């Protein structure tokens, strides 16, 4: 990141640490619903062996899959 660029921030990113702190000891899998660009899924993958990320936007999931490996990316509606 260049000196003139600020780190990404939004409310979801701000709450990643809350989600990560709530992971139960011994957790082996996680589901990231509405994963978008996969930032939380990638952080989850750093501490949990099996991460599935679901989102409706196929384009954003394709970009996330290129950037973050070791995650199962699903294009679908979690409600169905």
PDB file of N, CA, C and O in Angstrom:
ATOM      1  N   UNK A   1       0.852  -1.168   0.000  1.00  0.00           N
ATOM      2  CA  UNK A   1       0.000   0.000   0.000  1.00  0.00           C
ATOM      3  C   UNK A   1       0.898   1.232   0.000  1.00  0.00           C
ATOM      4  O   UNK A   1       1.827   1.327   0.792  1.00  0.00           O
ATOM      5  N   UNK A   2       0.617   2.172  -0.871  1.00  0.00           N
ATOM      6  CA  UNK A   2       1.386   3.401  -0.960  1.00  0.00           C
ATOM      7  C   UNK A   2       1.131   4.298   0.231  1.00  0.00           C
ATOM      8  O   UNK A   2       0.171   4.130   0.977  1.00  0.00           O
ATOM      9  N   UNK A   3       1.989   5.284   0.419  1.00  0.00           N
ATOM     10  CA  UNK A   3       1.863   6.174   1.573  1.00  0.00           C
ATOM     11  C   UNK A   3       0.614   7.042   1.509  1.00  0.00           C
ATOM     12  O   UNK A   3       0.141   7.513   2.530  1.00  0.00           O
ATOM     13  N   UNK A   4       0.064   7.246   0.302  1.00  0.00           N
ATOM     14  CA  UNK A   4      -1.121   8.081   0.169  1.00  0.00           C
ATOM     15  C   UNK A   4      -2.417   7.278   0.234  1.00  0.00           C
ATOM     16  O   UNK A   4      -3.496   7.844   0.180  1.00  0.00           O
ATOM     17  N   UNK A   5      -2.305   5.958   0.374  1.00  0.00           N
ATOM     18  CA  UNK A   5      -3.493   5.108   0.443  1.00  0.00           C
ATOM     19  C   UNK A   5      -3.803   4.773   1.892  1.00  0.00           C
ATOM     20  O   UNK A   5      -2.919   4.449   2.670  1.00  0.00           O
ATOM     21  N   UNK A   6      -5.084   4.836   2.227  1.00  0.00           N
ATOM     22  CA  UNK A   6      -5.514   4.451   3.570  1.00  0.00           C
ATOM     23  C   UNK A   6      -5.948   2.992   3.558  1.00  0.00           C
ATOM     24  O   UNK A   6      -6.431   2.500   2.541  1.00  0.00           O
ATOM     25  N   UNK A   7      -5.806   2.298   4.683  1.00  0.00           N
ATOM     26  CA  UNK A   7      -6.288   0.913   4.746  1.00  0.00           C
ATOM     27  C   UNK A   7      -7.794   0.865   4.521  1.00  0.00           C
ATOM     28  O   UNK A   7      -8.505   1.822   4.832  1.00  0.00           O
ATOM     29  N   UNK A   8      -8.259  -0.240   3.965  1.00  0.00           N
ATOM     30  CA  UNK A   8      -9.707  -0.409   3.769  1.00  0.00           C
ATOM     31  C   UNK A   8     -10.390  -0.431   5.120  1.00  0.00           C
ATOM     32  O   UNK A   8      -9.883  -0.992   6.079  1.00  0.00           O
ATOM     33  N   UNK A   9     -11.575   0.181   5.188  1.00  0.00           N
ATOM     34  CA  UNK A   9     -12.347   0.167   6.414  1.00  0.00           C
ATOM     35  C   UNK A   9     -13.816   0.284   6.076  1.00  0.00           C
ATOM     36  O   UNK A   9     -14.225   1.056   5.216  1.00  0.00           O
ATOM     37  N   UNK A  10     -14.591  -0.537   6.717  1.00  0.00           N
ATOM     38  CA  UNK A  10     -16.040  -0.390   6.772  1.00  0.00           C
ATOM     39  C   UNK A  10     -16.492  -1.107   8.040  1.00  0.00           C
ATOM     40  O   UNK A  10     -15.672  -1.697   8.749  1.00  0.00           O
ATOM     41  N   UNK A  11     -17.769  -1.058   8.342  1.00  0.00           N
ATOM     42  CA  UNK A  11     -18.241  -1.673   9.590  1.00  0.00           C
ATOM     43  C   UNK A  11     -17.989  -3.172   9.617  1.00  0.00           C
ATOM     44  O   UNK A  11     -17.648  -3.726  10.660  1.00  0.00           O
ATOM     45  N   UNK A  12     -18.148  -3.837   8.485  1.00  0.00           N
ATOM     46  CA  UNK A  12     -17.888  -5.274   8.464  1.00  0.00           C
ATOM     47  C   UNK A  12     -16.431  -5.580   8.777  1.00  0.00           C
ATOM     48  O   UNK A  12     -16.127  -6.457   9.588  1.00  0.00           O
ATOM     49  N   UNK A  13     -15.513  -4.872   8.124  1.00  0.00           N
ATOM     50  CA  UNK A  13     -14.087  -5.085   8.374  1.00  0.00           C
ATOM     51  C   UNK A  13     -13.769  -4.796   9.843  1.00  0.00           C
ATOM     52  O   UNK A  13     -13.032  -5.537  10.497  1.00  0.00           O
ATOM     53  N   UNK A  14     -14.344  -3.755  10.378  1.00  0.00           N
ATOM     54  CA  UNK A  14     -14.126  -3.386  11.778  1.00  0.00           C
ATOM     55  C   UNK A  14     -14.537  -4.526  12.712  1.00  0.00           C
ATOM     56  O   UNK A  14     -13.905  -4.729  13.760  1.00  0.00           O
ATOM     57  N   UNK A  15     -15.556  -5.264  12.338  1.00  0.00           N
ATOM     58  CA  UNK A  15     -16.070  -6.339  13.208  1.00  0.00           C
ATOM     59  C   UNK A  15     -15.403  -7.693  12.963  1.00  0.00           C
ATOM     60  O   UNK A  15     -15.701  -8.652  13.673  1.00  0.00           O
ATOM     61  N   UNK A  16     -14.496  -7.791  12.017  1.00  0.00           N
ATOM     62  CA  UNK A  16     -13.800  -9.067  11.794  1.00  0.00           C
ATOM     63  C   UNK A  16     -13.161  -9.570  13.079  1.00  0.00           C
ATOM     64  O   UNK A  16     -13.237 -10.762  13.402  1.00  0.00           O
ATOM     65  N   UNK A  17     -12.547  -8.683  13.843  1.00  0.00           N
ATOM     66  CA  UNK A  17     -11.873  -9.123  15.071  1.00  0.00           C
ATOM     67  C   UNK A  17     -12.864  -9.690  16.077  1.00  0.00           C
ATOM     68  O   UNK A  17     -12.540 -10.597  16.829  1.00  0.00           O
ATOM     69  N   UNK A  18     -14.085  -9.164  16.085  1.00  0.00           N
ATOM     70  CA  UNK A  18     -15.118  -9.687  16.983  1.00  0.00           C
ATOM     71  C   UNK A  18     -15.492 -11.107  16.563  1.00  0.00           C
ATOM     72  O   UNK A  18     -15.611 -12.003  17.400  1.00  0.00           O
ATOM     73  N   UNK A  19     -15.663 -11.301  15.275  1.00  0.00           N
ATOM     74  CA  UNK A  19     -15.999 -12.633  14.753  1.00  0.00           C
ATOM     75  C   UNK A  19     -14.870 -13.612  15.062  1.00  0.00           C
ATOM     76  O   UNK A  19     -15.106 -14.719  15.565  1.00  0.00           O
ATOM     77  N   UNK A  20     -13.644 -13.219  14.778  1.00  0.00           N
ATOM     78  CA  UNK A  20     -12.507 -14.103  15.017  1.00  0.00           C
ATOM     79  C   UNK A  20     -12.356 -14.441  16.493  1.00  0.00           C
ATOM     80  O   UNK A  20     -12.040 -15.577  16.854  1.00  0.00           O
ATOM     81  N   UNK A  21     -12.611 -13.492  17.373  1.00  0.00           N
ATOM     82  CA  UNK A  21     -12.513 -13.741  18.812  1.00  0.00           C
ATOM     83  C   UNK A  21     -13.615 -14.675  19.312  1.00  0.00           C
ATOM     84  O   UNK A  21     -13.461 -15.315  20.357  1.00  0.00           O
ATOM     85  N   UNK A  22     -14.705 -14.780  18.575  1.00  0.00           N
ATOM     86  CA  UNK A  22     -15.835 -15.617  18.991  1.00  0.00           C
ATOM     87  C   UNK A  22     -15.728 -17.064  18.501  1.00  0.00           C
ATOM     88  O   UNK A  22     -16.592 -17.883  18.805  1.00  0.00           O
ATOM     89  N   UNK A  23     -14.684 -17.387  17.761  1.00  0.00           N
ATOM     90  CA  UNK A  23     -14.523 -18.757  17.257  1.00  0.00           C
ATOM     91  C   UNK A  23     -14.303 -19.691  18.437  1.00  0.00           C
ATOM     92  O   UNK A  23     -13.376 -19.499  19.229  1.00  0.00           O
ATOM     93  N   UNK A  24     -15.149 -20.705  18.560  1.00  0.00           N
ATOM     94  CA  UNK A  24     -14.984 -21.641  19.674  1.00  0.00           C
ATOM     95  C   UNK A  24     -13.695 -22.451  19.543  1.00  0.00           C
ATOM     96  O   UNK A  24     -13.264 -22.780  18.434  1.00  0.00           O
ATOM     97  N   UNK A  25     -13.115 -22.767  20.658  1.00  0.00           N
ATOM     98  CA  UNK A  25     -11.926 -23.617  20.671  1.00  0.00           C
ATOM     99  C   UNK A  25     -12.259 -24.946  19.998  1.00  0.00           C
ATOM    100  O   UNK A  25     -13.300 -25.541  20.254  1.00  0.00           O
ATOM    101  N   UNK A  26     -11.398 -25.391  19.121  1.00  0.00           N
ATOM    102  CA  UNK A  26     -11.609 -26.657  18.433  1.00  0.00           C
ATOM    103  C   UNK A  26     -12.492 -26.575  17.204  1.00  0.00           C
ATOM    104  O   UNK A  26     -12.779 -27.597  16.588  1.00  0.00           O
ATOM    105  N   UNK A  27     -12.932 -25.379  16.832  1.00  0.00           N
ATOM    106  CA  UNK A  27     -13.774 -25.237  15.638  1.00  0.00           C
ATOM    107  C   UNK A  27     -13.019 -25.757  14.422  1.00  0.00           C
ATOM    108  O   UNK A  27     -11.825 -25.506  14.261  1.00  0.00           O
ATOM    109  N   UNK A  28     -13.713 -26.498  13.570  1.00  0.00           N
ATOM    110  CA  UNK A  28     -13.075 -27.073  12.389  1.00  0.00           C
ATOM    111  C   UNK A  28     -13.638 -26.538  11.093  1.00  0.00           C
ATOM    112  O   UNK A  28     -13.070 -26.770  10.026  1.00  0.00           O
ATOM    113  N   UNK A  29     -14.782 -25.833  11.137  1.00  0.00           N
ATOM    114  CA  UNK A  29     -15.366 -25.311   9.904  1.00  0.00           C
ATOM    115  C   UNK A  29     -16.072 -23.995  10.187  1.00  0.00           C
ATOM    116  O   UNK A  29     -16.472 -23.718  11.313  1.00  0.00           O
ATOM    117  N   UNK A  30     -16.182 -23.203   9.104  1.00  0.00           N
ATOM    118  CA  UNK A  30     -16.862 -21.914   9.210  1.00  0.00           C
ATOM    119  C   UNK A  30     -17.584 -21.628   7.904  1.00  0.00           C
ATOM    120  O   UNK A  30     -17.145 -22.050   6.833  1.00  0.00           O
ATOM    121  N   UNK A  31     -18.689 -20.904   8.003  1.00  0.00           N
ATOM    122  CA  UNK A  31     -19.458 -20.467   6.848  1.00  0.00           C
ATOM    123  C   UNK A  31     -19.502 -18.945   6.862  1.00  0.00           C
ATOM    124  O   UNK A  31     -19.953 -18.343   7.839  1.00  0.00           O
ATOM    125  N   UNK A  32     -19.024 -18.329   5.798  1.00  0.00           N
ATOM    126  CA  UNK A  32     -19.070 -16.870   5.647  1.00  0.00           C
ATOM    127  C   UNK A  32     -20.202 -16.549   4.685  1.00  0.00           C
ATOM    128  O   UNK A  32     -20.106 -16.802   3.491  1.00  0.00           O
ATOM    129  N   UNK A  33     -21.279 -16.008   5.202  1.00  0.00           N
ATOM    130  CA  UNK A  33     -22.464 -15.694   4.407  1.00  0.00           C
ATOM    131  C   UNK A  33     -22.375 -14.250   3.931  1.00  0.00           C
ATOM    132  O   UNK A  33     -22.138 -13.342   4.714  1.00  0.00           O
ATOM    133  N   UNK A  34     -22.564 -14.061   2.619  1.00  0.00           N
ATOM    134  CA  UNK A  34     -22.428 -12.735   2.039  1.00  0.00           C
ATOM    135  C   UNK A  34     -20.961 -12.338   2.027  1.00  0.00           C
ATOM    136  O   UNK A  34     -20.591 -11.235   2.401  1.00  0.00           O
ATOM    137  N   UNK A  35     -20.130 -13.238   1.553  1.00  0.00           N
ATOM    138  CA  UNK A  35     -18.678 -13.110   1.688  1.00  0.00           C
ATOM    139  C   UNK A  35     -18.058 -11.979   0.884  1.00  0.00           C
ATOM    140  O   UNK A  35     -16.944 -11.548   1.184  1.00  0.00           O
ATOM    141  N   UNK A  36     -18.748 -11.503  -0.136  1.00  0.00           N
ATOM    142  CA  UNK A  36     -18.176 -10.410  -0.923  1.00  0.00           C
ATOM    143  C   UNK A  36     -16.792 -10.762  -1.427  1.00  0.00           C
ATOM    144  O   UNK A  36     -16.581 -11.837  -1.975  1.00  0.00           O
ATOM    145  N   UNK A  37     -15.825  -9.881  -1.187  1.00  0.00           N
ATOM    146  CA  UNK A  37     -14.478 -10.099  -1.713  1.00  0.00           C
ATOM    147  C   UNK A  37     -13.646 -11.086  -0.902  1.00  0.00           C
ATOM    148  O   UNK A  37     -12.480 -11.302  -1.202  1.00  0.00           O
ATOM    149  N   UNK A  38     -14.222 -11.680   0.116  1.00  0.00           N
ATOM    150  CA  UNK A  38     -13.571 -12.774   0.824  1.00  0.00           C
ATOM    151  C   UNK A  38     -12.594 -12.396   1.911  1.00  0.00           C
ATOM    152  O   UNK A  38     -11.841 -13.248   2.394  1.00  0.00           O
ATOM    153  N   UNK A  39     -12.593 -11.163   2.344  1.00  0.00           N
ATOM    154  CA  UNK A  39     -11.631 -10.757   3.370  1.00  0.00           C
ATOM    155  C   UNK A  39     -11.842 -11.520   4.676  1.00  0.00           C
ATOM    156  O   UNK A  39     -10.882 -12.010   5.279  1.00  0.00           O
ATOM    157  N   UNK A  40     -13.085 -11.639   5.140  1.00  0.00           N
ATOM    158  CA  UNK A  40     -13.336 -12.377   6.373  1.00  0.00           C
ATOM    159  C   UNK A  40     -13.078 -13.869   6.161  1.00  0.00           C
ATOM    160  O   UNK A  40     -12.480 -14.524   7.021  1.00  0.00           O
ATOM    161  N   UNK A  41     -13.497 -14.408   5.029  1.00  0.00           N
ATOM    162  CA  UNK A  41     -13.252 -15.826   4.750  1.00  0.00           C
ATOM    163  C   UNK A  41     -11.760 -16.138   4.822  1.00  0.00           C
ATOM    164  O   UNK A  41     -11.356 -17.159   5.378  1.00  0.00           O
ATOM    165  N   UNK A  42     -10.935 -15.252   4.289  1.00  0.00           N
ATOM    166  CA  UNK A  42      -9.489 -15.454   4.323  1.00  0.00           C
ATOM    167  C   UNK A  42      -8.963 -15.410   5.755  1.00  0.00           C
ATOM    168  O   UNK A  42      -8.104 -16.220   6.133  1.00  0.00           O
ATOM    169  N   UNK A  43      -9.473 -14.500   6.558  1.00  0.00           N
ATOM    170  CA  UNK A  43      -9.049 -14.439   7.959  1.00  0.00           C
ATOM    171  C   UNK A  43      -9.505 -15.682   8.715  1.00  0.00           C
ATOM    172  O   UNK A  43      -8.769 -16.202   9.558  1.00  0.00           O
ATOM    173  N   UNK A  44     -10.709 -16.145   8.418  1.00  0.00           N
ATOM    174  CA  UNK A  44     -11.184 -17.385   9.040  1.00  0.00           C
ATOM    175  C   UNK A  44     -10.296 -18.556   8.642  1.00  0.00           C
ATOM    176  O   UNK A  44      -9.966 -19.407   9.470  1.00  0.00           O
ATOM    177  N   UNK A  45      -9.913 -18.603   7.377  1.00  0.00           N
ATOM    178  CA  UNK A  45      -9.080 -19.703   6.866  1.00  0.00           C
ATOM    179  C   UNK A  45      -7.721 -19.739   7.556  1.00  0.00           C
ATOM    180  O   UNK A  45      -7.105 -20.788   7.678  1.00  0.00           O
ATOM    181  N   UNK A  46      -7.262 -18.612   8.047  1.00  0.00           N
ATOM    182  CA  UNK A  46      -5.997 -18.580   8.777  1.00  0.00           C
ATOM    183  C   UNK A  46      -6.063 -19.352  10.097  1.00  0.00           C
ATOM    184  O   UNK A  46      -5.031 -19.777  10.608  1.00  0.00           O
ATOM    185  N   UNK A  47      -7.285 -19.525  10.644  1.00  0.00           N
ATOM    186  CA  UNK A  47      -7.410 -20.196  11.950  1.00  0.00           C
ATOM    187  C   UNK A  47      -8.302 -21.433  11.935  1.00  0.00           C
ATOM    188  O   UNK A  47      -8.318 -22.179  12.907  1.00  0.00           O
ATOM    189  N   UNK A  48      -9.027 -21.652  10.854  1.00  0.00           N
ATOM    190  CA  UNK A  48      -9.940 -22.800  10.741  1.00  0.00           C
ATOM    191  C   UNK A  48      -9.642 -23.521   9.437  1.00  0.00           C
ATOM    192  O   UNK A  48      -9.474 -22.886   8.395  1.00  0.00           O
ATOM    193  N   UNK A  49      -9.618 -24.842   9.476  1.00  0.00           N
ATOM    194  CA  UNK A  49      -9.184 -25.602   8.300  1.00  0.00           C
ATOM    195  C   UNK A  49     -10.197 -25.631   7.156  1.00  0.00           C
ATOM    196  O   UNK A  49      -9.809 -25.729   5.998  1.00  0.00           O
ATOM    197  N   UNK A  50     -11.476 -25.561   7.448  1.00  0.00           N
ATOM    198  CA  UNK A  50     -12.486 -25.659   6.393  1.00  0.00           C
ATOM    199  C   UNK A  50     -13.385 -24.421   6.403  1.00  0.00           C
ATOM    200  O   UNK A  50     -14.127 -24.199   7.360  1.00  0.00           O
ATOM    201  N   UNK A  51     -13.305 -23.627   5.340  1.00  0.00           N
ATOM    202  CA  UNK A  51     -14.123 -22.417   5.235  1.00  0.00           C
ATOM    203  C   UNK A  51     -14.895 -22.455   3.926  1.00  0.00           C
ATOM    204  O   UNK A  51     -14.324 -22.691   2.860  1.00  0.00           O
ATOM    205  N   UNK A  52     -16.195 -22.245   4.027  1.00  0.00           N
ATOM    206  CA  UNK A  52     -17.064 -22.110   2.863  1.00  0.00           C
ATOM    207  C   UNK A  52     -17.579 -20.682   2.861  1.00  0.00           C
ATOM    208  O   UNK A  52     -18.006 -20.168   3.895  1.00  0.00           O
ATOM    209  N   UNK A  53     -17.497 -20.035   1.693  1.00  0.00           N
ATOM    210  CA  UNK A  53     -17.955 -18.655   1.556  1.00  0.00           C
ATOM    211  C   UNK A  53     -19.055 -18.626   0.497  1.00  0.00           C
ATOM    212  O   UNK A  53     -18.893 -19.165  -0.586  1.00  0.00           O
ATOM    213  N   UNK A  54     -20.174 -18.010   0.826  1.00  0.00           N
ATOM    214  CA  UNK A  54     -21.313 -17.966  -0.089  1.00  0.00           C
ATOM    215  C   UNK A  54     -21.711 -16.516  -0.358  1.00  0.00           C
ATOM    216  O   UNK A  54     -21.725 -15.685   0.552  1.00  0.00           O
ATOM    217  N   UNK A  55     -22.001 -16.244  -1.630  1.00  0.00           N
ATOM    218  CA  UNK A  55     -22.431 -14.910  -2.031  1.00  0.00           C
ATOM    219  C   UNK A  55     -23.218 -15.042  -3.337  1.00  0.00           C
ATOM    220  O   UNK A  55     -23.001 -15.989  -4.094  1.00  0.00           O
ATOM    221  N   UNK A  56     -24.083 -14.105  -3.609  1.00  0.00           N
ATOM    222  CA  UNK A  56     -24.855 -14.108  -4.848  1.00  0.00           C
ATOM    223  C   UNK A  56     -24.084 -13.590  -6.055  1.00  0.00           C
ATOM    224  O   UNK A  56     -24.407 -13.911  -7.189  1.00  0.00           O
ATOM    225  N   UNK A  57     -23.058 -12.794  -5.813  1.00  0.00           N
ATOM    226  CA  UNK A  57     -22.328 -12.129  -6.895  1.00  0.00           C
ATOM    227  C   UNK A  57     -21.195 -13.009  -7.410  1.00  0.00           C
ATOM    228  O   UNK A  57     -20.134 -13.113  -6.792  1.00  0.00           O
ATOM    229  N   UNK A  58     -21.413 -13.628  -8.548  1.00  0.00           N
ATOM    230  CA  UNK A  58     -20.424 -14.517  -9.138  1.00  0.00           C
ATOM    231  C   UNK A  58     -19.130 -13.816  -9.510  1.00  0.00           C
ATOM    232  O   UNK A  58     -18.045 -14.381  -9.357  1.00  0.00           O
ATOM    233  N   UNK A  59     -19.211 -12.584  -9.999  1.00  0.00           N
ATOM    234  CA  UNK A  59     -18.002 -11.846 -10.372  1.00  0.00           C
ATOM    235  C   UNK A  59     -17.108 -11.589  -9.165  1.00  0.00           C
ATOM    236  O   UNK A  59     -15.887 -11.783  -9.224  1.00  0.00           O
ATOM    237  N   UNK A  60     -17.698 -11.167  -8.076  1.00  0.00           N
ATOM    238  CA  UNK A  60     -16.900 -10.882  -6.884  1.00  0.00           C
ATOM    239  C   UNK A  60     -16.310 -12.178  -6.320  1.00  0.00           C
ATOM    240  O   UNK A  60     -15.174 -12.200  -5.841  1.00  0.00           O
ATOM    241  N   UNK A  61     -17.041 -13.268  -6.406  1.00  0.00           N
ATOM    242  CA  UNK A  61     -16.512 -14.546  -5.924  1.00  0.00           C
ATOM    243  C   UNK A  61     -15.337 -15.019  -6.776  1.00  0.00           C
ATOM    244  O   UNK A  61     -14.354 -15.553  -6.242  1.00  0.00           O
ATOM    245  N   UNK A  62     -15.416 -14.816  -8.084  1.00  0.00           N
ATOM    246  CA  UNK A  62     -14.292 -15.196  -8.951  1.00  0.00           C
ATOM    247  C   UNK A  62     -13.041 -14.404  -8.599  1.00  0.00           C
ATOM    248  O   UNK A  62     -11.944 -14.952  -8.523  1.00  0.00           O
ATOM    249  N   UNK A  63     -13.204 -13.122  -8.349  1.00  0.00           N
ATOM    250  CA  UNK A  63     -12.054 -12.304  -7.949  1.00  0.00           C
ATOM    251  C   UNK A  63     -11.513 -12.756  -6.590  1.00  0.00           C
ATOM    252  O   UNK A  63     -10.300 -12.840  -6.395  1.00  0.00           O
ATOM    253  N   UNK A  64     -12.408 -13.046  -5.662  1.00  0.00           N
ATOM    254  CA  UNK A  64     -11.984 -13.493  -4.327  1.00  0.00           C
ATOM    255  C   UNK A  64     -11.239 -14.821  -4.409  1.00  0.00           C
ATOM    256  O   UNK A  64     -10.238 -15.019  -3.721  1.00  0.00           O
ATOM    257  N   UNK A  65     -11.705 -15.718  -5.262  1.00  0.00           N
ATOM    258  CA  UNK A  65     -11.067 -17.030  -5.396  1.00  0.00           C
ATOM    259  C   UNK A  65      -9.641 -16.910  -5.926  1.00  0.00           C
ATOM    260  O   UNK A  65      -8.765 -17.694  -5.554  1.00  0.00           O
ATOM    261  N   UNK A  66      -9.400 -15.923  -6.781  1.00  0.00           N
ATOM    262  CA  UNK A  66      -8.050 -15.697  -7.301  1.00  0.00           C
ATOM    263  C   UNK A  66      -7.142 -15.172  -6.184  1.00  0.00           C
ATOM    264  O   UNK A  66      -5.979 -15.560  -6.081  1.00  0.00           O
ATOM    265  N   UNK A  67      -7.685 -14.329  -5.343  1.00  0.00           N
ATOM    266  CA  UNK A  67      -6.888 -13.688  -4.295  1.00  0.00           C
ATOM    267  C   UNK A  67      -6.695 -14.564  -3.055  1.00  0.00           C
ATOM    268  O   UNK A  67      -5.674 -14.475  -2.383  1.00  0.00           O
ATOM    269  N   UNK A  68      -7.681 -15.401  -2.742  1.00  0.00           N
ATOM    270  CA  UNK A  68      -7.648 -16.184  -1.495  1.00  0.00           C
ATOM    271  C   UNK A  68      -7.831 -17.668  -1.809  1.00  0.00           C
ATOM    272  O   UNK A  68      -8.881 -18.075  -2.309  1.00  0.00           O
ATOM    273  N   UNK A  69      -6.847 -18.461  -1.474  1.00  0.00           N
ATOM    274  CA  UNK A  69      -6.923 -19.901  -1.746  1.00  0.00           C
ATOM    275  C   UNK A  69      -7.378 -20.673  -0.509  1.00  0.00           C
ATOM    276  O   UNK A  69      -7.413 -20.142   0.600  1.00  0.00           O
ATOM    277  N   UNK A  70      -7.728 -21.939  -0.726  1.00  0.00           N
ATOM    278  CA  UNK A  70      -8.080 -22.813   0.378  1.00  0.00           C
ATOM    279  C   UNK A  70      -9.480 -22.615   0.921  1.00  0.00           C
ATOM    280  O   UNK A  70      -9.791 -23.077   2.014  1.00  0.00           O
ATOM    281  N   UNK A  71     -10.324 -21.936   0.163  1.00  0.00           N
ATOM    282  CA  UNK A  71     -11.706 -21.649   0.575  1.00  0.00           C
ATOM    283  C   UNK A  71     -12.634 -22.201  -0.490  1.00  0.00           C
ATOM    284  O   UNK A  71     -12.353 -22.116  -1.677  1.00  0.00           O
ATOM    285  N   UNK A  72     -13.749 -22.779  -0.067  1.00  0.00           N
ATOM    286  CA  UNK A  72     -14.765 -23.243  -1.010  1.00  0.00           C
ATOM    287  C   UNK A  72     -15.705 -22.069  -1.271  1.00  0.00           C
ATOM    288  O   UNK A  72     -16.343 -21.550  -0.350  1.00  0.00           O
ATOM    289  N   UNK A  73     -15.756 -21.630  -2.533  1.00  0.00           N
ATOM    290  CA  UNK A  73     -16.579 -20.477  -2.930  1.00  0.00           C
ATOM    291  C   UNK A  73     -17.870 -20.977  -3.558  1.00  0.00           C
ATOM    292  O   UNK A  73     -17.836 -21.777  -4.479  1.00  0.00           O
ATOM    293  N   UNK A  74     -19.009 -20.495  -3.060  1.00  0.00           N
ATOM    294  CA  UNK A  74     -20.313 -20.946  -3.542  1.00  0.00           C
ATOM    295  C   UNK A  74     -21.115 -19.732  -3.985  1.00  0.00           C
ATOM    296  O   UNK A  74     -21.348 -18.813  -3.192  1.00  0.00           O
ATOM    297  N   UNK A  75     -21.567 -19.758  -5.248  1.00  0.00           N
ATOM    298  CA  UNK A  75     -22.448 -18.693  -5.734  1.00  0.00           C
ATOM    299  C   UNK A  75     -23.881 -19.190  -5.556  1.00  0.00           C
ATOM    300  O   UNK A  75     -24.331 -20.088  -6.261  1.00  0.00           O
ATOM    301  N   UNK A  76     -24.558 -18.606  -4.575  1.00  0.00           N
ATOM    302  CA  UNK A  76     -25.923 -19.042  -4.298  1.00  0.00           C
ATOM    303  C   UNK A  76     -26.540 -18.100  -3.259  1.00  0.00           C
ATOM    304  O   UNK A  76     -25.876 -17.215  -2.740  1.00  0.00           O
ATOM    305  N   UNK A  77     -27.794 -18.335  -2.982  1.00  0.00           N
ATOM    306  CA  UNK A  77     -28.530 -17.594  -1.969  1.00  0.00           C
ATOM    307  C   UNK A  77     -28.608 -18.466  -0.720  1.00  0.00           C
ATOM    308  O   UNK A  77     -29.185 -19.550  -0.770  1.00  0.00           O
ATOM    309  N   UNK A  78     -28.041 -18.030   0.361  1.00  0.00           N
ATOM    310  CA  UNK A  78     -28.017 -18.835   1.588  1.00  0.00           C
ATOM    311  C   UNK A  78     -29.424 -19.176   2.065  1.00  0.00           C
ATOM    312  O   UNK A  78     -29.625 -20.189   2.731  1.00  0.00           O
ATOM    313  N   UNK A  79     -30.404 -18.380   1.701  1.00  0.00           N
ATOM    314  CA  UNK A  79     -31.772 -18.631   2.129  1.00  0.00           C
ATOM    315  C   UNK A  79     -32.452 -19.760   1.335  1.00  0.00           C
ATOM    316  O   UNK A  79     -33.512 -20.216   1.724  1.00  0.00           O
ATOM    317  N   UNK A  80     -31.825 -20.171   0.241  1.00  0.00           N
ATOM    318  CA  UNK A  80     -32.416 -21.271  -0.522  1.00  0.00           C
ATOM    319  C   UNK A  80     -31.589 -22.518  -0.383  1.00  0.00           C
ATOM    320  O   UNK A  80     -31.845 -23.538  -0.923  1.00  0.00           O
TER     321      UNK A  80
END
